[in-house]
Amino acid sequence: MSALIDALDENQQRVALSLIGPMRVLAGAGSGKTRAITHRIAFGVETGVYAPEKVLALSFTTKAAGEMRSRLAALGVNAVACRTFHSAAMRQLMYFWPDVIGGDFPKVRSGKAALLTQAAEQLKISSATDVLRAMAAEIEWRKVRLLTPEQYATALESRPLPSTLTVDKAMALIERYEKLKDERRELDFEDVLVTTLGLLESETWVRERVHEEFRFFVVDEFQDVSPVQRALLDAWRGNRSDICVVGDPNQTIYSFAGATSEHLLRFGEQFPNAITVTLDRNYRSTPEIVHVANALIPDSPLELVSTTESGPVPQLRSTASDAEEARAIAANIKAKIESGIRPENIAILYRINSQSIGLETALGSAGVPFRVRGSRFFEEQAVRETMLILRGTAATNPSMSARDALSMILREHFNWMSKPPTNPIERHSWNVLAAVQSLAESLPDTATAAELLADLTHRAEADVEPTVNAVTLSTIHAAKGLEWDCVYIAGVSEGLLPLSFATDDAAIAEERRLLYVAVTRARHELTLSWAERGANQSGTRTRSRFIPAALAATDTRTADAPRADG
């Protein structure tokens, strides 16, 4: 048997060996799904079943698509199209636009706030931040669900809106936004998907051309597919059934963006002859962590089995206030770093962005380096300046070595010191530049400044960030797909996880899955914590209903935090 197959476990082999026809892979957290599907594609190419240029592998983030592309390249396969739904649609739209629509391709807006502000001002409607944010979300909500304006007007009657907006005002604001966008010959992010779908459905020759281009389909994170993405996939696929979908219903956490696990769970209804393979062997987390994850969703169709050695028992800790919770986490992390654990192997996860403020303060006071996920590495000012200067250096002195060029830039433009500064803000920039320095040092000794710039540019385009020597702070949503040795989950209390806004059964179930995703980010150590009172000291919280009974029984008050009742 091929070495590609020998490298897989029994269930992964079933995935890789079934090359033709519909397949559904129920892949649990840490089960090696990317390994299974990339080996499947590579085996298909090796055996001649797949022409690599006829395969379209879809994922939901640029980072995930880049990871798939890198793994395939390592297996000797380079011609497969690994793309996000959006990038695949954009390529097709740009290609067919001149013949179908005509004229220059429109500008694609990166956001909706500026145009919504203008629309609100023209209508003399409030342009407060909460209004703009809510209406941007409404525009996205309608488009990803492929609702006509009439269908949306009906749905809007039961949609939550800011107090300053009536249904009529909301509809008028959306209509004016669309009119302004059309007048400027622009598209927004969702328009790219909707317009591509429209071309495929209305133009037979466009549809036939796309069907000629792609023959085999692989879709990762299928539980995250929205109605417009599902419709696009069906349009790309046509009447062919050579499609492999991969997903985990326990990690459906984007329903606000139109995602539903129904596409994954009901796949067999569309394809009665589909093969289903379950990947339940977890290669990431200790048995103790997997036990907590399984207990979170007791009725799950997918129960994980850990393959790693035992580790520390997960901890549950409580404090009197959010501030004390943050200080306790910071102190614990500082001790871990002093014991030899590298900061980049540690993460603090939380439900909403506002929770990070107290954690940042506590980490800064403790002298712990940290980085908030969401601030993109290649958009950091220090990185942008470095790349700009590097571009000039490469142009004027092309033979200068990468290490010498970067050393000069760090010394002359950033007053580089060999040791990190104590000031948290300065230390953050130092850590970011140190990551660039590590990249330069990882290149061959003969690498030039131009080659370092090319490497950085490629990473920026593929959203592959280098490792920064800092603790990661992240919302649970932003942490999906990542993993760390030590994970702290803060704010595991009623009102935060689940959020107070989650009131119906579907919303509560999604909040439970969010905690599942957070727990399964941990490889070796897991600590959950909650506080009885928030920043304003008003009201009393209780720990989250989601915490399994066995873990709840271990709830320990931190030693330096006296109970609120004395």
Coordinates of C-alpha atoms in Angstrom, one line a residue:
M1 CA 0.0 0.0 0.0
S2 CA 1.1 3.6 -0.6
A3 CA 3.1 5.3 2.0
L4 CA 0.4 8.0 1.9
I5 CA -2.0 5.4 3.3
D6 CA 0.4 3.7 5.7
A7 CA 0.8 7.1 7.5
L8 CA -2.9 7.2 8.6
D9 CA -4.9 5.4 11.2
E10 CA -7.7 3.0 10.3
N11 CA -10.5 5.5 9.9
Q12 CA -8.3 8.1 8.2
Q13 CA -7.4 5.4 5.7
R14 CA -11.1 4.8 5.0
V15 CA -11.3 8.5 4.1
A16 CA -8.2 8.4 1.9
L17 CA -9.1 5.2 0.1
S18 CA -12.7 6.2 -0.9
L19 CA -11.9 8.6 -3.8
I20 CA -15.1 8.4 -5.9
G21 CA -18.6 9.3 -5.0
P22 CA -20.1 11.3 -2.0
M23 CA -18.4 11.0 1.4
R24 CA -19.2 12.6 4.7
V25 CA -16.5 12.7 7.4
L26 CA -17.6 13.4 11.0
A27 CA -14.3 14.6 12.4
G28 CA -13.9 15.4 16.1
A29 CA -11.6 18.0 17.5
G30 CA -7.9 17.0 17.2
S31 CA -8.7 14.0 15.1
G32 CA -6.4 14.7 12.2
K33 CA -9.0 15.7 9.6
T34 CA -6.7 17.9 7.6
R35 CA -4.2 15.1 7.5
A36 CA -6.9 12.7 6.3
I37 CA -8.2 14.9 3.5
T38 CA -4.9 16.1 2.2
H39 CA -3.6 12.5 2.1
R40 CA -6.9 11.6 0.3
I41 CA -6.2 14.2 -2.4
A42 CA -2.6 13.2 -2.7
F43 CA -3.5 9.5 -3.0
G44 CA -6.1 10.4 -5.6
V45 CA -3.4 12.2 -7.6
E46 CA -0.8 9.5 -7.1
T47 CA -3.1 6.8 -8.4
G48 CA -4.3 8.8 -11.3
V49 CA -7.9 9.1 -10.2
Y50 CA -7.6 12.8 -9.7
A51 CA -6.0 15.4 -12.1
P52 CA -4.8 17.9 -9.5
E53 CA -6.0 20.9 -11.4
K54 CA -9.5 19.4 -11.4
V55 CA -9.7 19.4 -7.6
L56 CA -11.3 22.3 -5.6
A57 CA -10.6 22.1 -1.9
L58 CA -12.6 24.7 0.1
S59 CA -12.1 26.0 3.6
F60 CA -13.4 28.9 5.6
T61 CA -10.3 31.0 6.3
T62 CA -7.3 32.0 4.3
K63 CA -5.1 30.5 7.0
A64 CA -6.8 27.1 6.8
A65 CA -6.7 27.1 3.0
G66 CA -3.0 28.0 3.2
E67 CA -2.4 25.1 5.6
M68 CA -4.0 22.7 3.3
R69 CA -2.0 24.0 0.4
S70 CA 1.3 23.7 2.4
R71 CA 0.5 20.1 3.4
L72 CA -0.3 19.1 -0.1
A73 CA 2.9 20.6 -1.3
A74 CA 4.8 18.6 1.3
L75 CA 3.2 15.5 -0.2
G76 CA 4.3 16.5 -3.7
V77 CA 1.0 17.9 -4.9
N78 CA 1.1 21.6 -6.0
A79 CA -1.7 22.2 -8.6
V80 CA -4.8 21.7 -6.4
A81 CA -6.9 24.8 -5.9
C82 CA -7.1 25.3 -2.1
R83 CA -9.3 28.3 -1.5
T84 CA -11.9 29.9 0.7
F85 CA -15.5 30.1 -0.7
H86 CA -15.0 33.9 -1.1
S87 CA -11.7 33.7 -3.0
A88 CA -13.0 31.0 -5.3
A89 CA -16.1 33.1 -6.0
M90 CA -14.0 36.2 -6.5
R91 CA -11.7 34.6 -9.1
Q92 CA -14.7 33.4 -11.1
L93 CA -16.5 36.7 -10.8
M94 CA -13.5 38.7 -12.0
Y95 CA -12.9 36.3 -14.9
F96 CA -16.5 36.3 -16.2
W97 CA -17.3 39.9 -15.4
P98 CA -16.0 41.5 -18.7
D99 CA -18.1 39.2 -20.8
V100 CA -21.3 39.0 -18.7
I101 CA -21.5 42.4 -17.1
G102 CA -18.9 44.5 -19.0
G103 CA -16.7 47.3 -17.9
D104 CA -14.1 47.5 -15.1
F105 CA -14.5 45.1 -12.2
P106 CA -16.1 47.0 -9.3
K107 CA -14.4 47.8 -6.1
V108 CA -15.1 45.4 -3.2
R109 CA -15.7 47.3 0.0
S110 CA -13.8 46.0 3.1
G111 CA -16.5 47.2 5.4
K112 CA -20.0 48.7 5.5
A113 CA -19.7 51.4 8.1
A114 CA -18.7 54.4 5.9
L115 CA -21.5 53.8 3.4
L116 CA -24.1 53.1 6.1
T117 CA -23.1 56.4 7.8
Q118 CA -23.7 58.3 4.6
A119 CA -27.0 56.5 4.0
A120 CA -28.1 57.3 7.6
E121 CA -27.2 61.0 7.3
Q122 CA -29.1 61.3 4.0
L123 CA -32.2 59.8 5.7
K124 CA -31.6 61.8 8.9
I125 CA -31.4 58.5 10.9
S126 CA -29.1 58.0 13.8
S127 CA -25.6 56.9 12.8
A128 CA -24.6 55.8 16.3
T129 CA -22.1 52.9 16.4
D130 CA -24.7 50.4 17.7
V131 CA -27.0 51.3 14.8
L132 CA -24.3 50.9 12.2
R133 CA -23.1 47.7 13.7
A134 CA -26.6 46.2 13.9
M135 CA -27.5 47.2 10.3
A136 CA -24.3 45.9 8.9
A137 CA -25.1 42.6 10.6
E138 CA -28.6 42.7 9.2
I139 CA -27.3 43.2 5.6
E140 CA -25.1 40.2 6.0
W141 CA -27.8 38.1 7.7
R142 CA -30.2 38.7 4.7
K143 CA -27.6 38.0 2.0
V144 CA -26.1 34.9 3.3
R145 CA -29.6 33.4 3.7
L146 CA -30.5 34.5 0.1
L147 CA -33.6 36.3 1.2
T148 CA -35.3 38.6 -1.2
P149 CA -36.1 42.1 0.0
E150 CA -39.8 41.1 0.4
Q151 CA -38.8 37.9 2.4
Y152 CA -36.5 40.0 4.6
A153 CA -39.1 42.7 5.3
T154 CA -41.3 39.9 6.7
A155 CA -38.5 38.4 8.7
L156 CA -37.5 41.9 10.1
E157 CA -40.8 42.1 12.0
S158 CA -39.3 39.7 14.5
R159 CA -35.7 40.7 14.3
P160 CA -34.0 42.6 17.3
L161 CA -33.2 46.2 16.3
P162 CA -31.7 49.1 18.1
S163 CA -34.3 51.1 20.0
T164 CA -33.9 54.1 17.7
L165 CA -34.8 52.1 14.6
T166 CA -38.3 51.1 13.5
V167 CA -38.8 48.4 10.9
D168 CA -39.5 51.0 8.2
K169 CA -36.4 53.0 9.1
A170 CA -34.3 49.9 9.0
M171 CA -35.6 48.9 5.6
A172 CA -35.1 52.5 4.3
L173 CA -31.5 52.5 5.6
I174 CA -30.7 49.2 3.9
E175 CA -32.3 50.3 0.6
R176 CA -30.3 53.5 0.6
Y177 CA -27.1 51.6 1.4
E178 CA -27.7 49.3 -1.6
K179 CA -28.5 52.3 -3.8
L180 CA -25.3 54.2 -2.8
K181 CA -23.3 51.1 -3.4
D182 CA -24.7 50.5 -6.8
E183 CA -24.2 54.2 -7.8
R184 CA -20.5 53.8 -6.9
R185 CA -20.3 50.6 -8.8
E186 CA -19.1 48.7 -5.7
L187 CA -19.7 45.3 -4.1
D188 CA -19.6 44.3 -0.5
F189 CA -18.2 41.0 0.8
E190 CA -21.5 39.1 0.6
D191 CA -22.2 40.5 -2.9
V192 CA -19.2 38.5 -4.2
L193 CA -20.9 35.2 -3.3
V194 CA -24.4 36.2 -4.3
T195 CA -23.4 37.7 -7.6
T196 CA -21.2 34.7 -8.5
L197 CA -24.2 32.5 -7.7
G198 CA -26.4 34.6 -9.9
L199 CA -24.0 34.3 -12.9
L200 CA -23.8 30.5 -12.5
E201 CA -27.6 30.2 -12.3
S202 CA -28.4 32.6 -15.2
E203 CA -25.6 32.0 -17.7
T204 CA -25.4 28.4 -19.0
W205 CA -22.1 28.9 -20.6
V206 CA -20.6 30.2 -17.4
R207 CA -21.8 27.2 -15.5
E208 CA -20.5 24.8 -18.1
R209 CA -17.1 26.5 -18.1
V210 CA -16.9 26.1 -14.3
H211 CA -18.0 22.5 -14.5
E212 CA -15.1 21.9 -17.0
E213 CA -12.6 23.5 -14.6
F214 CA -13.5 21.5 -11.5
R215 CA -14.5 17.8 -11.2
F216 CA -13.7 16.8 -7.6
F217 CA -14.7 18.7 -4.4
V218 CA -13.5 18.7 -0.8
V219 CA -15.1 21.0 1.8
D220 CA -13.6 21.4 5.2
E221 CA -15.6 22.7 8.2
F222 CA -18.9 21.8 6.5
Q223 CA -20.8 22.6 9.6
D224 CA -20.0 26.2 9.0
V225 CA -21.7 26.4 5.5
S226 CA -24.3 29.1 5.1
P227 CA -27.2 28.9 2.6
V228 CA -25.4 31.0 0.0
Q229 CA -22.2 28.9 0.3
R230 CA -24.2 25.7 0.0
A231 CA -26.0 27.0 -3.1
L232 CA -22.6 28.0 -4.6
L233 CA -21.2 24.6 -3.9
D234 CA -24.2 22.9 -5.6
A235 CA -23.8 25.3 -8.6
W236 CA -20.1 24.5 -8.9
R237 CA -20.7 20.8 -8.5
G238 CA -23.6 20.5 -10.9
N239 CA -24.9 16.9 -11.2
R240 CA -21.5 15.4 -10.2
S241 CA -21.4 13.6 -6.8
D242 CA -17.6 13.3 -6.3
I243 CA -17.7 15.4 -3.1
C244 CA -16.1 14.9 0.3
V245 CA -17.5 17.0 3.2
V246 CA -15.8 17.2 6.6
G247 CA -17.1 18.7 9.7
D248 CA -17.9 18.4 13.4
P249 CA -21.5 19.2 14.5
N250 CA -20.1 19.9 18.0
Q251 CA -18.2 22.9 16.7
T252 CA -21.1 24.7 15.0
I253 CA -20.6 28.2 16.5
Y254 CA -21.4 30.6 13.6
S255 CA -25.2 30.4 13.3
F256 CA -25.2 34.2 13.5
A257 CA -23.4 34.1 10.1
G258 CA -25.9 31.7 8.7
A259 CA -24.0 28.5 9.5
T260 CA -26.0 25.3 10.3
S261 CA -24.9 21.8 10.9
E262 CA -28.0 20.5 9.1
H263 CA -26.0 20.5 5.8
L264 CA -23.6 18.1 7.5
L265 CA -26.1 16.0 9.4
R266 CA -28.5 15.6 6.5
F267 CA -25.9 15.0 3.9
G268 CA -27.2 11.5 3.4
E269 CA -30.6 12.8 2.4
Q270 CA -29.1 14.5 -0.7
F271 CA -26.7 11.6 -1.3
P272 CA -28.3 8.3 -0.2
N273 CA -25.3 6.3 -1.3
A274 CA -22.8 8.5 0.7
I275 CA -20.1 6.8 2.8
T276 CA -19.9 8.2 6.3
V277 CA -16.6 7.9 8.2
T278 CA -16.2 9.0 11.8
L279 CA -12.8 10.3 13.1
D280 CA -13.1 10.1 16.9
R281 CA -9.5 9.5 17.9
N282 CA -8.2 12.7 19.5
Y283 CA -4.5 13.2 19.0
R284 CA -4.3 16.6 20.7
S285 CA -5.6 16.5 24.2
T286 CA -5.0 14.4 27.3
P287 CA -7.7 11.9 28.4
E288 CA -8.6 14.2 31.3
I289 CA -9.4 17.1 28.9
V290 CA -11.2 14.9 26.5
H291 CA -13.4 13.6 29.4
V292 CA -14.5 17.2 30.1
A293 CA -15.2 17.8 26.5
N294 CA -17.4 14.7 26.1
A295 CA -19.2 15.6 29.3
L296 CA -20.1 19.0 27.9
I297 CA -22.2 17.5 25.1
P298 CA -23.5 14.1 26.4
D299 CA -25.9 13.5 23.5
S300 CA -23.3 14.1 20.9
P301 CA -23.1 12.0 17.7
L302 CA -19.4 12.1 18.1
E303 CA -17.6 11.1 21.3
L304 CA -13.9 11.7 21.4
V305 CA -11.3 9.1 22.5
S306 CA -7.9 10.4 23.6
T307 CA -4.8 8.8 22.2
T308 CA -2.3 10.8 24.4
E309 CA -0.8 10.1 27.8
S310 CA -2.6 11.2 30.9
G311 CA -2.0 14.7 32.2
P312 CA -3.0 17.1 35.0
V313 CA -6.7 17.1 36.0
P314 CA -8.5 20.1 34.6
Q315 CA -9.1 22.8 37.3
L316 CA -12.1 25.0 38.1
R317 CA -11.4 28.2 40.1
S318 CA -13.6 30.9 41.4
T319 CA -12.9 34.4 42.6
A320 CA -14.9 37.3 44.1
S321 CA -14.5 39.6 41.2
D322 CA -13.4 39.9 37.6
A323 CA -10.2 41.8 38.6
E324 CA -9.2 39.1 41.1
E325 CA -9.9 36.4 38.4
A326 CA -7.6 38.3 36.0
R327 CA -4.9 38.7 38.6
A328 CA -5.1 35.0 39.6
I329 CA -4.8 33.9 35.9
A330 CA -1.8 36.3 35.4
A331 CA 0.0 35.0 38.5
N332 CA -0.5 31.4 37.5
I333 CA 0.8 32.1 34.0
K334 CA 3.8 34.0 35.3
A335 CA 4.7 31.0 37.5
K336 CA 4.4 28.7 34.5
I337 CA 6.7 30.8 32.4
E338 CA 9.2 30.9 35.2
S339 CA 9.0 27.1 35.4
G340 CA 10.1 26.9 31.7
I341 CA 6.8 26.9 29.7
R342 CA 7.1 29.2 26.7
P343 CA 4.5 32.1 26.6
E344 CA 3.4 31.2 23.1
N345 CA 2.2 27.8 24.4
I346 CA -0.3 29.5 26.7
A347 CA -3.7 31.0 25.8
I348 CA -6.5 32.8 27.7
L349 CA -9.9 32.4 26.0
Y350 CA -13.1 34.3 26.7
R351 CA -16.6 34.8 25.3
I352 CA -16.6 38.5 24.4
N353 CA -13.9 41.1 23.5
S354 CA -14.6 43.4 26.5
Q355 CA -13.3 40.6 28.9
S356 CA -9.8 41.1 27.5
I357 CA -9.3 44.6 29.1
G358 CA -8.9 43.3 32.7
L359 CA -6.8 40.4 31.6
E360 CA -4.4 42.7 29.6
T361 CA -4.1 44.9 32.7
A362 CA -3.3 42.0 35.0
L363 CA -0.8 40.4 32.6
G364 CA 0.9 43.8 32.0
S365 CA 1.2 44.3 35.8
A366 CA 2.7 40.8 36.2
G367 CA 5.2 41.5 33.4
V368 CA 3.8 38.7 31.3
P369 CA 4.1 39.3 27.5
F370 CA 0.8 38.9 25.7
R371 CA -0.8 39.4 22.3
V372 CA -4.5 39.9 21.6
R373 CA -5.6 37.7 18.7
G374 CA -7.5 39.7 16.2
S375 CA -4.7 42.3 15.7
R376 CA -3.3 40.8 12.6
F377 CA 0.5 40.3 12.7
F378 CA 1.1 41.8 9.3
E379 CA -1.0 44.8 10.1
E380 CA 1.1 45.7 13.1
Q381 CA 2.8 49.1 12.6
A382 CA 6.3 47.7 13.4
V383 CA 5.9 44.9 10.8
R384 CA 4.5 47.2 8.1
E385 CA 7.4 49.6 8.7
T386 CA 10.0 46.8 8.6
M387 CA 8.6 45.4 5.3
L388 CA 8.5 48.9 3.8
I389 CA 12.1 49.6 4.7
L390 CA 13.1 46.1 3.6
R391 CA 11.6 46.7 0.2
G392 CA 13.8 49.8 -0.2
T393 CA 16.9 48.0 1.0
A394 CA 16.3 45.1 -1.4
A395 CA 15.9 47.5 -4.3
T396 CA 19.1 49.5 -3.6
N397 CA 21.3 46.7 -2.3
P398 CA 19.9 43.4 -3.7
S399 CA 22.9 41.3 -2.6
M400 CA 22.7 42.3 1.1
S401 CA 22.0 39.3 3.3
A402 CA 18.6 39.0 5.0
R403 CA 20.1 38.9 8.5
D404 CA 22.3 42.0 7.9
A405 CA 19.4 43.9 6.4
L406 CA 17.1 43.2 9.2
S407 CA 19.8 43.8 11.8
M408 CA 20.4 47.3 10.3
I409 CA 16.6 48.0 10.2
L410 CA 16.2 47.0 13.9
R411 CA 19.2 49.0 15.0
E412 CA 18.7 52.2 13.0
H413 CA 14.9 52.4 13.0
F414 CA 13.7 50.7 16.2
N415 CA 16.6 51.2 18.6
W416 CA 16.7 47.5 19.0
M417 CA 17.8 46.0 22.4
S418 CA 18.8 42.4 22.9
K419 CA 16.5 42.1 25.9
P420 CA 12.7 42.9 25.9
P421 CA 11.7 46.2 27.6
T422 CA 9.6 46.2 30.8
N423 CA 7.0 48.5 29.5
P424 CA 4.0 46.3 28.2
I425 CA 3.4 48.4 25.0
E426 CA 7.1 48.6 24.1
R427 CA 7.5 44.9 24.9
H428 CA 4.6 44.0 22.5
S429 CA 6.4 45.7 19.6
W430 CA 9.7 44.1 20.7
N431 CA 8.0 40.6 20.6
V432 CA 6.6 41.3 17.2
L433 CA 10.0 42.3 15.8
A434 CA 11.6 39.4 17.5
A435 CA 9.3 37.1 15.5
V436 CA 10.5 38.7 12.3
Q437 CA 14.1 38.3 13.4
S438 CA 13.5 34.6 14.1
L439 CA 12.1 34.2 10.6
A440 CA 15.2 35.8 9.1
E441 CA 17.5 33.5 11.2
S442 CA 15.5 30.5 10.0
L443 CA 16.4 31.3 6.3
P444 CA 19.6 29.9 4.8
D445 CA 22.8 31.9 5.5
T446 CA 22.8 32.9 1.8
A447 CA 19.3 34.4 1.9
T448 CA 19.1 38.0 0.7
A449 CA 17.0 40.9 1.8
A450 CA 14.7 40.3 -1.2
E451 CA 14.2 36.7 -0.2
L452 CA 13.2 37.7 3.3
L453 CA 10.8 40.2 1.9
A454 CA 9.3 37.6 -0.4
D455 CA 8.9 35.2 2.6
L456 CA 7.1 37.8 4.6
T457 CA 4.9 38.8 1.7
H458 CA 3.9 35.2 1.0
R459 CA 3.1 34.7 4.7
A460 CA 1.0 37.9 4.7
E461 CA -1.0 36.8 1.7
A462 CA -1.5 33.3 3.1
D463 CA -2.3 34.6 6.6
V464 CA 0.5 32.5 8.1
E465 CA 1.8 34.4 11.1
P466 CA 5.1 33.6 12.7
T467 CA 5.2 32.6 16.3
V468 CA 5.3 35.5 18.7
N469 CA 6.9 34.9 22.1
A470 CA 3.8 36.0 24.0
V471 CA 0.7 34.6 25.7
T472 CA -2.4 34.6 23.4
L473 CA -5.6 36.4 24.4
S474 CA -8.5 35.5 22.2
T475 CA -12.3 35.2 22.0
I476 CA -13.4 31.6 21.7
H477 CA -14.7 32.2 18.2
A478 CA -11.2 33.5 17.0
A479 CA -9.5 30.6 18.7
K480 CA -11.3 27.9 16.6
G481 CA -8.8 25.8 14.7
L482 CA -5.9 26.6 17.1
E483 CA -4.4 24.8 20.0
W484 CA -2.0 25.4 22.9
D485 CA -0.4 23.4 25.7
C486 CA -2.0 25.4 28.5
V487 CA -5.4 27.0 28.1
Y488 CA -7.3 29.2 30.6
I489 CA -11.0 29.8 30.0
A490 CA -12.1 33.0 31.8
G491 CA -15.6 34.0 32.7
V492 CA -17.3 30.6 32.8
S493 CA -20.4 32.0 34.5
E494 CA -24.1 32.6 33.8
G495 CA -24.4 35.8 31.8
L496 CA -21.1 35.4 30.1
L497 CA -21.1 31.7 29.0
P498 CA -23.9 31.4 28.2
L499 CA -24.4 35.0 27.4
S500 CA -27.5 36.7 28.9
F501 CA -28.8 37.3 25.4
A502 CA -28.9 33.6 24.7
T503 CA -32.5 32.8 25.8
D504 CA -33.9 30.1 23.4
D505 CA -32.9 26.5 23.2
A506 CA -30.9 26.9 20.0
A507 CA -28.9 29.8 21.3
I508 CA -28.1 28.0 24.6
A509 CA -27.0 24.9 22.6
E510 CA -24.6 27.1 20.6
E511 CA -23.2 28.6 23.8
R512 CA -22.6 25.1 25.1
R513 CA -20.7 24.2 21.8
L514 CA -18.6 27.4 22.3
L515 CA -17.4 26.0 25.6
Y516 CA -16.7 22.7 23.9
V517 CA -14.6 24.4 21.3
A518 CA -12.7 26.3 24.1
V519 CA -12.0 23.1 26.1
T520 CA -10.7 21.2 23.0
R521 CA -8.1 23.9 22.3
A522 CA -6.0 22.6 25.2
R523 CA -3.4 20.0 24.7
H524 CA -2.0 19.3 28.2
E525 CA -3.4 21.7 30.9
L526 CA -6.9 23.2 31.2
T527 CA -8.1 25.8 33.8
L528 CA -11.6 27.2 33.9
S529 CA -12.5 30.2 36.1
W530 CA -15.4 32.5 37.0
A531 CA -16.0 35.5 39.2
E532 CA -19.0 36.2 41.4
R533 CA -19.1 39.9 40.6
G534 CA -18.2 42.1 37.6
A535 CA -16.3 45.3 37.3
N536 CA -19.0 47.5 38.7
Q537 CA -19.5 45.1 41.7
S538 CA -23.3 45.0 41.0
G539 CA -25.2 41.8 41.0
T540 CA -24.0 38.3 41.8
R541 CA -23.1 35.6 39.2
T542 CA -23.2 31.9 39.5
R543 CA -21.0 29.5 37.7
S544 CA -22.1 28.3 34.2
R545 CA -24.7 25.6 33.9
F546 CA -22.5 24.0 31.3
I547 CA -19.7 22.9 33.7
P548 CA -19.9 19.2 34.1
A549 CA -20.8 18.0 37.6
A550 CA -17.5 16.2 38.2
L551 CA -15.6 19.4 37.4
A552 CA -18.0 21.6 39.4
A553 CA -17.4 19.6 42.4
T554 CA -13.7 20.6 42.4
D555 CA -14.5 24.4 42.3
T556 CA -11.7 26.0 44.3
R557 CA -11.6 29.6 45.5
T558 CA -8.2 31.2 44.9
A559 CA -6.3 31.7 48.2
D560 CA -5.9 35.4 47.9
A561 CA -9.6 36.1 47.2
P562 CA -11.9 36.1 50.2
R563 CA -15.5 35.2 49.5
A564 CA -18.0 38.0 49.0
D565 CA -20.1 36.8 51.9
G566 CA -17.1 37.3 54.3

